[in-house]
Structure formats: C-alpha cells, structure tokens
Amino acid sequence: IELKSGILNIFLRTGVVFTQVDLWLGLSYCDGKWNEVTLSKEGSVISATMNELREQALEPRVQQLKVNSPVYIGGIPPEIQSFYRELGLEQGFGGCMKDVKFTRGAVVNLASVSSSAVRVNLDGCLSTDSAVNCRGNDSILVYRGKEQSVYESALQPFTEYLYRVVAVNEGGSISSAWTHARTRESVPQNVPTPSRAHSINGYSIEVTWDKPAGVIGVIEKYILKAYEADGPTVPITSAELADAGMLTGILRGLHPFTNYAVTLTACTLAGCTESLHALNISTPQEAPEDVQSPTAISFPTFLLMSWSPPKTPNGIITQYTLYMNGIPIYSGNGTKYIVK
C-alpha cells in the first residue's frame, strides 16, 4: 500500500497473480484533518476507499490471502527490501496514523503492540499544521536562476517541506513532481530536573523524570549522571538509556553513605542537553569493607591489641568486636584493647 503524488496504490500478489488498484486523491486529503482509509479484499474484488472516494479491481484468479508474517506500517526493514524489488519501495511514510483496525478485530494501539519502531513518535502527531505542508497553491518561490543547487535557511527544525522545480525556456515551462525533505532535529531545550529518586541499596538508585516539553524531533536516548555533592564536576557514574519511551532508569556504581547530585540529559540526533539543576539524594549505609587485621605489641604478661578503621567503612562504625581463638573478648567503639 503506497500513497504517492496524490494517488493511493494497492499492490497485491497472491501466488503468480499480481493485482493493482489506483485511487486518485489529488490534494483532497491535505486539509489538516484526519482521513479514513479502508482497504479490503472480498473474494476476487480488491478495493480502496478514502473518505468518500472509492476504487476497485476485479481479478478472478486472485487467491485467498492469509497473513502469517509481521505487518510493517510506514515502511519495511532494509534487510528484507531486496525480496520486494518489484514494488519500487521508496522512503517510508511521513505523517500520522491512529485507529488502525484489522478485520474482525478491535482498534490496535500501535504504541503497545509494535515490536520495534524506527524514527517513530508513538505519542501522536508532532505538528497540526499539515494543511499548509502539501498544498501546491501555498508554495513560495525559493530560488530563481540558472544554478542547479540552492541553500535555503530560516526553516523550522524537524519539519517536512515539499519542493518542486519549474524549468523555463522560450517554449514555455513545466513543473517537476513534488519531492519532500525533512530538516534535522534541534538540540533539546529546557530538560527537566529528575522528579524523583530512591535508593535501591547503597550502590544503586532508581531515578524517575518527566518527558521534556517542547522537544522538536525524536529523543534518541536519555543519560543519567551522578555527581558527588560538593565534589568534582566530572560525574562519578552515568547510565545511558536507549529506550526513550522509558521515563525511569537505574544508576549503578555509587558509593554507600554518600551525597549525590543527579542530572538528566536528553539527546536527539542533533545533540544533547543536560538539566540545569540536579536532584540531591543520599545513599544508605552498607556493611563495611576491607576490615583491617589487628596488630599486637607484646609484653611479658599481656598484649596491647590495636586496629585501624576499615578502608571502606560504608557508613558510621558503631562497634568493633575483637576475637581471640574464635571467642569474642571485646565489643565497643574503641580501637585498642589489652589482653591480660
């Protein structure tokens, strides 16, 4: 199924039988409103309907259609395009879809049932001004001259524009077909501070944030960074989250009983922006690590035992226990003890 140059085409191949239906639409669908498209195969009749327009084809040799493979909407992966070269596939669909429904089925929520999506915003339309994006009589003159290339500036980021060339000579003029181009995303602006963070343990925290408002383009990834409070400006640890649909992530590699400042970074293909402010959180205490062995100074009738604090206390040491031959002989917060 393909929408190109104002024509909705259906290509159906069952076995060796190839059927094509062409429904001419012109620019009737370019009014900024939703358009309902229905595609059906009933016996040997293949039909296409958009709003009040309808076209059909009769092919007695067409076979029963059974779909037992994934359904690709808006384009197909590059790795399988070579199997369908006769279809002349071009760049994927640009626009918005909703309320997709198959025969004898409920409306499909594309955001929840899709197994993979590339360059797709599953939260809805990025723009509502489509009425002026594809109407030929709304076009403006970009360039007039004899050059074969031109640089146009002052465009909106992540916006699709339509262009055509009009060639003129003494015999008259003729226009090319419309071709579309999309500007790149802009760098995210106003990335919010993480809204909430809680400790899983002394070494990791879970962070939650809100989706940045006003991002023009597709967010490719988020990055969480943890800085030691009043410490260096280089993050102690970070976590890169490629699933931009998730608004929760886990930061690992932290130290127990430490104050951290956590920031959020949002990235598009154009670049990344870090939140101006940070969310402060303290990790809880954990059991001490690298406990040092005691040392002894010998006297004729007693030993003076001493020990140093653990190299990694992971909190406030509240008690030491000294053992002799497997039996505890001292408990307290001191670091010396005389064994008589």
Short mmCIF file of N, CA, C and O in Angstrom, two decimals, residues 196-319:
data_model
loop_
_atom_site.label_atom_id
_atom_site.label_comp_id
_atom_site.label_asym_id
_atom_site.label_seq_id
_atom_site.Cartn_x
_atom_site.Cartn_y
_atom_site.Cartn_z
N ARG A 196 12.13 12.40 40.79
CA ARG A 196 12.15 11.56 41.99
C ARG A 196 13.31 10.57 41.90
O ARG A 196 13.66 10.12 40.81
N ALA A 197 13.87 10.24 43.06
CA ALA A 197 14.93 9.23 43.12
C ALA A 197 14.84 8.53 44.47
O ALA A 197 14.58 9.17 45.50
N HIS A 198 15.03 7.23 44.46
CA HIS A 198 15.08 6.50 45.72
C HIS A 198 16.16 5.43 45.62
O HIS A 198 16.43 4.89 44.55
N SER A 199 16.74 5.12 46.77
CA SER A 199 17.86 4.19 46.81
C SER A 199 17.35 2.75 46.78
O SER A 199 16.44 2.39 47.54
N ILE A 200 17.93 1.96 45.91
CA ILE A 200 17.68 0.52 45.91
C ILE A 200 18.54 -0.13 46.98
O ILE A 200 18.10 -0.99 47.73
N ASN A 201 19.80 0.29 47.05
CA ASN A 201 20.73 -0.09 48.10
C ASN A 201 21.82 0.99 48.13
O ASN A 201 21.64 2.06 47.52
N GLY A 202 22.90 0.70 48.80
CA GLY A 202 23.94 1.71 48.89
C GLY A 202 24.72 1.93 47.62
O GLY A 202 25.50 2.89 47.52
N TYR A 203 24.50 1.08 46.64
CA TYR A 203 25.30 1.13 45.41
C TYR A 203 24.50 1.54 44.17
O TYR A 203 25.08 1.77 43.11
N SER A 204 23.18 1.62 44.26
CA SER A 204 22.37 1.95 43.08
C SER A 204 21.10 2.68 43.52
O SER A 204 20.60 2.48 44.63
N ILE A 205 20.61 3.54 42.61
CA ILE A 205 19.38 4.28 42.85
C ILE A 205 18.51 4.21 41.62
O ILE A 205 18.98 4.02 40.49
N GLU A 206 17.21 4.34 41.83
CA GLU A 206 16.25 4.39 40.72
C GLU A 206 15.79 5.84 40.57
O GLU A 206 15.39 6.48 41.54
N VAL A 207 15.84 6.34 39.33
CA VAL A 207 15.53 7.74 39.06
C VAL A 207 14.35 7.82 38.11
O VAL A 207 14.24 7.05 37.15
N THR A 208 13.44 8.75 38.37
CA THR A 208 12.26 8.98 37.53
C THR A 208 12.26 10.43 37.08
O THR A 208 12.66 11.32 37.83
N TRP A 209 11.81 10.66 35.85
CA TRP A 209 11.77 12.02 35.32
C TRP A 209 10.56 12.18 34.41
O TRP A 209 9.89 11.21 34.02
N ASP A 210 10.26 13.41 34.05
CA ASP A 210 9.18 13.74 33.12
C ASP A 210 9.75 13.96 31.73
O ASP A 210 10.90 14.37 31.58
N LYS A 211 8.93 13.69 30.74
CA LYS A 211 9.37 13.89 29.36
C LYS A 211 9.60 15.38 29.11
O LYS A 211 8.76 16.21 29.46
N PRO A 212 10.74 15.75 28.52
CA PRO A 212 10.98 17.17 28.25
C PRO A 212 9.90 17.76 27.34
O PRO A 212 9.48 17.14 26.37
N ALA A 213 9.46 18.95 27.69
CA ALA A 213 8.43 19.63 26.89
C ALA A 213 9.10 20.44 25.79
O ALA A 213 10.18 20.98 25.96
N GLY A 214 8.42 20.50 24.65
CA GLY A 214 8.90 21.35 23.56
C GLY A 214 10.07 20.81 22.79
O GLY A 214 10.74 21.58 22.09
N VAL A 215 10.37 19.51 22.89
CA VAL A 215 11.46 18.93 22.10
C VAL A 215 11.00 18.81 20.65
O VAL A 215 9.98 18.18 20.36
N ILE A 216 11.73 19.41 19.74
CA ILE A 216 11.38 19.36 18.31
C ILE A 216 12.22 18.27 17.68
O ILE A 216 13.40 18.45 17.37
N GLY A 217 11.63 17.11 17.52
CA GLY A 217 12.34 15.96 16.98
C GLY A 217 12.11 14.74 17.83
O GLY A 217 11.29 14.73 18.74
N VAL A 218 12.84 13.70 17.52
CA VAL A 218 12.72 12.42 18.22
C VAL A 218 13.86 12.30 19.23
O VAL A 218 15.02 12.44 18.88
N ILE A 219 13.51 12.03 20.48
CA ILE A 219 14.53 11.80 21.50
C ILE A 219 15.14 10.43 21.28
O ILE A 219 14.44 9.42 21.26
N GLU A 220 16.45 10.39 21.07
CA GLU A 220 17.15 9.14 20.80
C GLU A 220 17.51 8.39 22.07
O GLU A 220 17.47 7.16 22.11
N LYS A 221 17.85 9.12 23.13
CA LYS A 221 18.26 8.45 24.36
C LYS A 221 18.26 9.46 25.50
O LYS A 221 18.24 10.68 25.29
N TYR A 222 18.28 8.92 26.73
CA TYR A 222 18.47 9.71 27.93
C TYR A 222 19.77 9.26 28.60
O TYR A 222 20.19 8.10 28.47
N ILE A 223 20.39 10.17 29.34
CA ILE A 223 21.60 9.85 30.10
C ILE A 223 21.41 10.37 31.52
O ILE A 223 21.11 11.55 31.72
N LEU A 224 21.57 9.49 32.50
CA LEU A 224 21.56 9.88 33.90
C LEU A 224 23.00 10.01 34.37
O LEU A 224 23.84 9.16 34.08
N LYS A 225 23.28 11.07 35.12
CA LYS A 225 24.63 11.29 35.65
C LYS A 225 24.55 11.58 37.14
O LYS A 225 23.62 12.28 37.59
N ALA A 226 25.51 11.04 37.87
CA ALA A 226 25.58 11.28 39.32
C ALA A 226 26.90 11.95 39.65
O ALA A 226 27.97 11.44 39.30
N TYR A 227 26.82 13.10 40.30
CA TYR A 227 27.99 13.84 40.77
C TYR A 227 28.03 13.79 42.29
O TYR A 227 26.98 13.83 42.94
N GLU A 228 29.23 13.71 42.86
CA GLU A 228 29.34 13.82 44.31
C GLU A 228 29.05 15.26 44.71
O GLU A 228 29.59 16.20 44.12
N ALA A 229 28.16 15.41 45.67
CA ALA A 229 27.83 16.76 46.14
C ALA A 229 29.09 17.45 46.66
O ALA A 229 29.87 16.86 47.42
N ASP A 230 29.29 18.68 46.24
CA ASP A 230 30.48 19.47 46.64
C ASP A 230 31.77 18.80 46.19
O ASP A 230 32.83 19.01 46.76
N GLY A 231 31.66 17.95 45.15
CA GLY A 231 32.85 17.26 44.65
C GLY A 231 33.25 17.78 43.28
O GLY A 231 32.86 18.88 42.87
N PRO A 232 34.02 16.99 42.55
CA PRO A 232 34.46 17.42 41.22
C PRO A 232 33.29 17.51 40.25
O PRO A 232 32.21 16.95 40.47
N THR A 233 33.49 18.24 39.15
CA THR A 233 32.43 18.43 38.16
C THR A 233 32.34 17.29 37.17
O THR A 233 31.56 17.33 36.24
N VAL A 234 33.15 16.27 37.36
CA VAL A 234 33.09 15.08 36.50
C VAL A 234 32.18 14.06 37.16
O VAL A 234 32.32 13.77 38.36
N PRO A 235 31.20 13.50 36.44
CA PRO A 235 30.28 12.55 37.08
C PRO A 235 31.00 11.30 37.56
O PRO A 235 31.92 10.80 36.92
N ILE A 236 30.56 10.80 38.73
CA ILE A 236 31.12 9.57 39.29
C ILE A 236 30.69 8.37 38.45
O ILE A 236 31.46 7.45 38.19
N THR A 237 29.44 8.39 38.02
CA THR A 237 28.91 7.31 37.20
C THR A 237 27.79 7.85 36.34
O THR A 237 27.23 8.93 36.62
N SER A 238 27.44 7.13 35.29
CA SER A 238 26.36 7.54 34.39
C SER A 238 25.70 6.30 33.82
O SER A 238 26.28 5.20 33.83
N ALA A 239 24.49 6.48 33.33
CA ALA A 239 23.74 5.39 32.70
C ALA A 239 23.09 5.92 31.44
O ALA A 239 22.40 6.94 31.47
N GLU A 240 23.33 5.25 30.32
CA GLU A 240 22.76 5.63 29.03
C GLU A 240 21.55 4.73 28.74
O GLU A 240 21.66 3.51 28.75
N LEU A 241 20.41 5.36 28.49
CA LEU A 241 19.16 4.63 28.31
C LEU A 241 18.67 4.85 26.89
O LEU A 241 18.20 5.92 26.52
N ALA A 242 18.78 3.80 26.06
CA ALA A 242 18.43 3.92 24.64
C ALA A 242 16.94 3.87 24.40
O ALA A 242 16.46 4.32 23.35
N ASP A 243 16.16 3.31 25.33
CA ASP A 243 14.71 3.24 25.17
C ASP A 243 14.12 4.56 25.65
O ASP A 243 13.88 4.76 26.84
N ALA A 244 13.89 5.48 24.69
CA ALA A 244 13.41 6.81 25.06
C ALA A 244 11.97 6.80 25.54
O ALA A 244 11.48 7.82 26.04
N GLY A 245 11.28 5.69 25.38
CA GLY A 245 9.92 5.60 25.89
C GLY A 245 9.85 5.39 27.39
O GLY A 245 8.82 5.61 28.01
N MET A 246 10.96 4.96 27.97
CA MET A 246 11.02 4.75 29.42
C MET A 246 11.41 6.05 30.11
O MET A 246 12.32 6.74 29.68
N LEU A 247 10.70 6.37 31.19
CA LEU A 247 11.00 7.57 31.96
C LEU A 247 11.51 7.21 33.35
O LEU A 247 11.38 8.00 34.29
N THR A 248 12.08 6.02 33.46
CA THR A 248 12.68 5.56 34.71
C THR A 248 13.97 4.82 34.38
O THR A 248 14.02 4.06 33.42
N GLY A 249 15.01 5.05 35.16
CA GLY A 249 16.28 4.37 34.93
C GLY A 249 17.01 4.13 36.24
O GLY A 249 16.66 4.70 37.28
N ILE A 250 18.00 3.25 36.19
CA ILE A 250 18.77 2.88 37.38
C ILE A 250 20.22 3.31 37.20
O ILE A 250 20.83 3.03 36.17
N LEU A 251 20.73 3.99 38.20
CA LEU A 251 22.14 4.39 38.24
C LEU A 251 22.88 3.44 39.18
O LEU A 251 22.52 3.31 40.36
N ARG A 252 23.91 2.79 38.67
CA ARG A 252 24.71 1.86 39.46
C ARG A 252 26.14 2.40 39.63
O ARG A 252 26.51 3.39 39.02
N GLY A 253 26.91 1.71 40.47
CA GLY A 253 28.29 2.10 40.68
C GLY A 253 28.46 3.24 41.67
O GLY A 253 29.50 3.93 41.65
N LEU A 254 27.49 3.46 42.54
CA LEU A 254 27.59 4.51 43.54
C LEU A 254 28.29 3.98 44.81
O LEU A 254 28.51 2.78 44.95
N HIS A 255 28.59 4.90 45.73
CA HIS A 255 29.22 4.54 47.00
C HIS A 255 28.20 4.71 48.12
O HIS A 255 27.45 5.69 48.14
N PRO A 256 28.16 3.78 49.05
CA PRO A 256 27.23 3.93 50.18
C PRO A 256 27.54 5.16 51.02
O PRO A 256 28.68 5.63 51.07
N PHE A 257 26.49 5.66 51.67
CA PHE A 257 26.61 6.76 52.63
C PHE A 257 27.30 7.98 52.01
O PHE A 257 28.24 8.55 52.55
N THR A 258 26.82 8.34 50.82
CA THR A 258 27.42 9.46 50.07
C THR A 258 26.30 10.33 49.52
O THR A 258 25.24 9.82 49.11
N ASN A 259 26.52 11.62 49.49
CA ASN A 259 25.56 12.57 48.92
C ASN A 259 25.86 12.76 47.44
O ASN A 259 27.00 13.02 47.05
N TYR A 260 24.82 12.65 46.62
CA TYR A 260 24.96 12.79 45.17
C TYR A 260 24.00 13.83 44.63
O TYR A 260 22.92 14.07 45.19
N ALA A 261 24.40 14.42 43.51
CA ALA A 261 23.55 15.30 42.71
C ALA A 261 23.32 14.61 41.37
O ALA A 261 24.27 14.33 40.64
N VAL A 262 22.05 14.33 41.05
CA VAL A 262 21.70 13.55 39.86
C VAL A 262 21.08 14.48 38.82
O VAL A 262 20.16 15.26 39.12
N THR A 263 21.57 14.39 37.59
CA THR A 263 21.04 15.20 36.48
C THR A 263 20.51 14.29 35.38
O THR A 263 20.84 13.11 35.30
N LEU A 264 19.69 14.88 34.52
CA LEU A 264 19.13 14.19 33.36
C LEU A 264 19.62 14.87 32.09
O LEU A 264 19.61 16.10 31.99
N THR A 265 20.05 14.08 31.11
CA THR A 265 20.45 14.58 29.80
C THR A 265 19.56 13.94 28.74
O THR A 265 19.38 12.72 28.74
N ALA A 266 19.00 14.75 27.85
CA ALA A 266 18.18 14.27 26.74
C ALA A 266 18.92 14.51 25.44
O ALA A 266 19.54 15.57 25.26
N CYS A 267 18.86 13.53 24.52
CA CYS A 267 19.62 13.63 23.27
C CYS A 267 18.72 13.38 22.07
O CYS A 267 17.89 12.46 22.07
N THR A 268 18.89 14.21 21.04
CA THR A 268 18.38 13.94 19.71
C THR A 268 19.59 13.72 18.80
O THR A 268 20.73 13.77 19.25
N LEU A 269 19.34 13.49 17.53
CA LEU A 269 20.46 13.32 16.60
C LEU A 269 21.28 14.60 16.46
O LEU A 269 22.43 14.56 16.04
N ALA A 270 20.69 15.73 16.84
CA ALA A 270 21.40 17.00 16.72
C ALA A 270 22.34 17.26 17.89
O ALA A 270 23.27 18.06 17.78
N GLY A 271 22.13 16.59 19.03
CA GLY A 271 22.99 16.81 20.18
C GLY A 271 22.26 16.55 21.48
O GLY A 271 21.11 16.10 21.49
N CYS A 272 22.93 16.82 22.58
CA CYS A 272 22.40 16.52 23.92
C CYS A 272 22.37 17.78 24.78
O CYS A 272 23.18 18.69 24.60
N THR A 273 21.43 17.80 25.73
CA THR A 273 21.33 18.90 26.68
C THR A 273 21.12 18.32 28.07
O THR A 273 20.27 17.45 28.25
N GLU A 274 21.90 18.80 29.04
CA GLU A 274 21.78 18.34 30.43
C GLU A 274 20.92 19.31 31.22
O GLU A 274 20.92 20.53 30.97
N SER A 275 20.16 18.79 32.17
CA SER A 275 19.33 19.65 33.00
C SER A 275 20.20 20.64 33.78
O SER A 275 21.30 20.33 34.21
N LEU A 276 19.67 21.86 33.94
CA LEU A 276 20.43 22.91 34.60
C LEU A 276 20.57 22.65 36.09
O LEU A 276 21.56 23.05 36.71
N HIS A 277 19.60 21.98 36.67
CA HIS A 277 19.62 21.72 38.10
C HIS A 277 19.67 20.21 38.35
O HIS A 277 19.35 19.41 37.47
N ALA A 278 20.05 19.85 39.56
CA ALA A 278 20.21 18.44 39.91
C ALA A 278 19.30 18.08 41.07
O ALA A 278 18.87 18.95 41.85
N LEU A 279 19.00 16.80 41.17
CA LEU A 279 18.22 16.27 42.29
C LEU A 279 19.20 15.64 43.28
O LEU A 279 20.00 14.78 42.91
N ASN A 280 19.13 16.07 44.55
CA ASN A 280 20.05 15.57 45.56
C ASN A 280 19.49 14.33 46.24
O ASN A 280 18.30 14.25 46.54
N ILE A 281 20.36 13.36 46.48
CA ILE A 281 19.97 12.13 47.15
C ILE A 281 21.18 11.57 47.89
O ILE A 281 22.33 11.76 47.45
N SER A 282 20.91 10.92 49.02
CA SER A 282 21.96 10.28 49.81
C SER A 282 21.75 8.78 49.79
O SER A 282 20.63 8.30 50.00
N THR A 283 22.81 8.05 49.53
CA THR A 283 22.72 6.59 49.54
C THR A 283 22.81 6.08 50.98
O THR A 283 23.46 6.69 51.82
N PRO A 284 22.16 4.96 51.27
CA PRO A 284 22.18 4.44 52.65
C PRO A 284 23.51 3.76 52.97
O PRO A 284 24.34 3.52 52.10
N GLN A 285 23.68 3.43 54.26
CA GLN A 285 24.88 2.74 54.70
C GLN A 285 24.82 1.26 54.31
O GLN A 285 23.75 0.68 54.17
N GLU A 286 25.99 0.70 54.10
CA GLU A 286 26.13 -0.74 53.84
C GLU A 286 27.19 -1.30 54.79
O GLU A 286 27.87 -0.54 55.49
N ALA A 287 27.31 -2.62 54.83
CA ALA A 287 28.31 -3.25 55.70
C ALA A 287 29.71 -2.79 55.31
O ALA A 287 30.00 -2.59 54.13
N PRO A 288 30.61 -2.62 56.31
CA PRO A 288 31.98 -2.17 56.00
C PRO A 288 32.71 -3.17 55.11
O PRO A 288 32.41 -4.37 55.10
N GLU A 289 33.69 -2.65 54.37
CA GLU A 289 34.54 -3.49 53.53
C GLU A 289 36.01 -3.22 53.88
O GLU A 289 36.34 -2.17 54.43
N ASP A 290 36.87 -4.15 53.51
CA ASP A 290 38.32 -4.01 53.73
C ASP A 290 38.64 -3.76 55.22
O ASP A 290 39.37 -2.82 55.58
N VAL A 291 38.09 -4.63 56.09
CA VAL A 291 38.38 -4.51 57.52
C VAL A 291 39.83 -4.96 57.77
O VAL A 291 40.27 -6.01 57.31
N GLN A 292 40.57 -4.15 58.55
CA GLN A 292 41.98 -4.39 58.76
C GLN A 292 42.20 -5.39 59.92
O GLN A 292 41.48 -5.37 60.93
N SER A 293 43.22 -6.24 59.80
CA SER A 293 43.58 -7.17 60.88
C SER A 293 44.22 -6.40 62.03
O SER A 293 44.88 -5.37 61.81
N PRO A 294 44.02 -6.88 63.26
CA PRO A 294 44.63 -6.18 64.40
C PRO A 294 46.14 -6.42 64.46
O PRO A 294 46.66 -7.40 63.92
N THR A 295 46.84 -5.54 65.14
CA THR A 295 48.28 -5.69 65.39
C THR A 295 48.49 -5.78 66.90
O THR A 295 47.65 -5.32 67.69
N ALA A 296 49.61 -6.36 67.32
CA ALA A 296 49.85 -6.58 68.76
C ALA A 296 51.25 -6.10 69.14
O ALA A 296 52.21 -6.26 68.38
N ILE A 297 51.33 -5.49 70.32
CA ILE A 297 52.61 -5.16 70.96
C ILE A 297 52.74 -6.07 72.18
O ILE A 297 51.87 -6.10 73.05
N SER A 298 53.82 -6.84 72.21
CA SER A 298 53.98 -7.87 73.24
C SER A 298 54.61 -7.31 74.52
O SER A 298 55.58 -6.53 74.46
N PHE A 299 54.06 -7.75 75.65
CA PHE A 299 54.62 -7.51 76.98
C PHE A 299 54.68 -8.86 77.69
O PHE A 299 54.07 -9.84 77.24
N PRO A 300 55.43 -8.94 78.81
CA PRO A 300 55.59 -10.25 79.45
C PRO A 300 54.26 -10.93 79.81
O PRO A 300 54.12 -12.14 79.66
N THR A 301 53.27 -10.16 80.27
CA THR A 301 52.04 -10.80 80.75
C THR A 301 50.79 -10.33 80.02
O THR A 301 49.67 -10.72 80.39
N PHE A 302 50.94 -9.49 79.00
CA PHE A 302 49.73 -9.05 78.26
C PHE A 302 50.13 -8.60 76.86
O PHE A 302 51.32 -8.43 76.55
N LEU A 303 49.10 -8.44 76.05
CA LEU A 303 49.26 -7.95 74.67
C LEU A 303 48.44 -6.67 74.50
O LEU A 303 47.28 -6.60 74.95
N LEU A 304 49.04 -5.69 73.88
CA LEU A 304 48.30 -4.47 73.54
C LEU A 304 47.84 -4.59 72.09
O LEU A 304 48.64 -4.50 71.15
N MET A 305 46.55 -4.84 71.92
CA MET A 305 45.97 -5.02 70.57
C MET A 305 45.44 -3.67 70.08
O MET A 305 44.84 -2.90 70.84
N SER A 306 45.64 -3.40 68.80
CA SER A 306 45.09 -2.18 68.18
C SER A 306 44.74 -2.48 66.73
O SER A 306 45.25 -3.42 66.12
N TRP A 307 43.87 -1.68 66.18
CA TRP A 307 43.45 -1.86 64.80
C TRP A 307 43.02 -0.50 64.21
O TRP A 307 42.69 0.43 64.93
N SER A 308 43.08 -0.43 62.91
CA SER A 308 42.69 0.79 62.19
C SER A 308 41.26 0.66 61.68
O SER A 308 40.76 -0.46 61.48
N PRO A 309 40.58 1.77 61.43
CA PRO A 309 39.22 1.70 60.85
C PRO A 309 39.26 1.02 59.48
O PRO A 309 40.31 1.01 58.81
N PRO A 310 38.15 0.44 59.05
CA PRO A 310 38.11 -0.18 57.72
C PRO A 310 38.47 0.82 56.62
O PRO A 310 38.15 2.02 56.73
N LYS A 311 39.14 0.34 55.60
CA LYS A 311 39.48 1.23 54.48
C LYS A 311 38.22 1.75 53.79
O LYS A 311 38.21 2.86 53.25
N THR A 312 37.17 0.93 53.77
CA THR A 312 35.90 1.36 53.17
C THR A 312 34.82 1.17 54.23
O THR A 312 34.17 0.11 54.31
N PRO A 313 34.59 2.18 55.06
CA PRO A 313 33.63 2.00 56.16
C PRO A 313 32.18 1.88 55.69
O PRO A 313 31.37 1.24 56.36
N ASN A 314 31.83 2.54 54.55
CA ASN A 314 30.46 2.49 54.00
C ASN A 314 29.43 2.99 54.99
O ASN A 314 28.27 2.58 54.97
N GLY A 315 29.84 3.86 55.91
CA GLY A 315 28.92 4.40 56.90
C GLY A 315 29.66 4.77 58.16
O GLY A 315 30.88 4.91 58.19
N ILE A 316 28.90 4.91 59.25
CA ILE A 316 29.48 5.24 60.55
C ILE A 316 29.69 3.95 61.33
O ILE A 316 28.74 3.19 61.58
N ILE A 317 30.94 3.69 61.75
CA ILE A 317 31.24 2.48 62.52
C ILE A 317 30.71 2.67 63.94
O ILE A 317 31.11 3.61 64.65
N THR A 318 29.84 1.78 64.37
CA THR A 318 29.26 1.89 65.71
C THR A 318 29.83 0.87 66.68
O THR A 318 29.66 1.01 67.90
N GLN A 319 30.50 -0.16 66.17
CA GLN A 319 31.00 -1.18 67.08
C GLN A 319 32.08 -2.02 66.42
O GLN A 319 31.99 -2.33 65.23
#
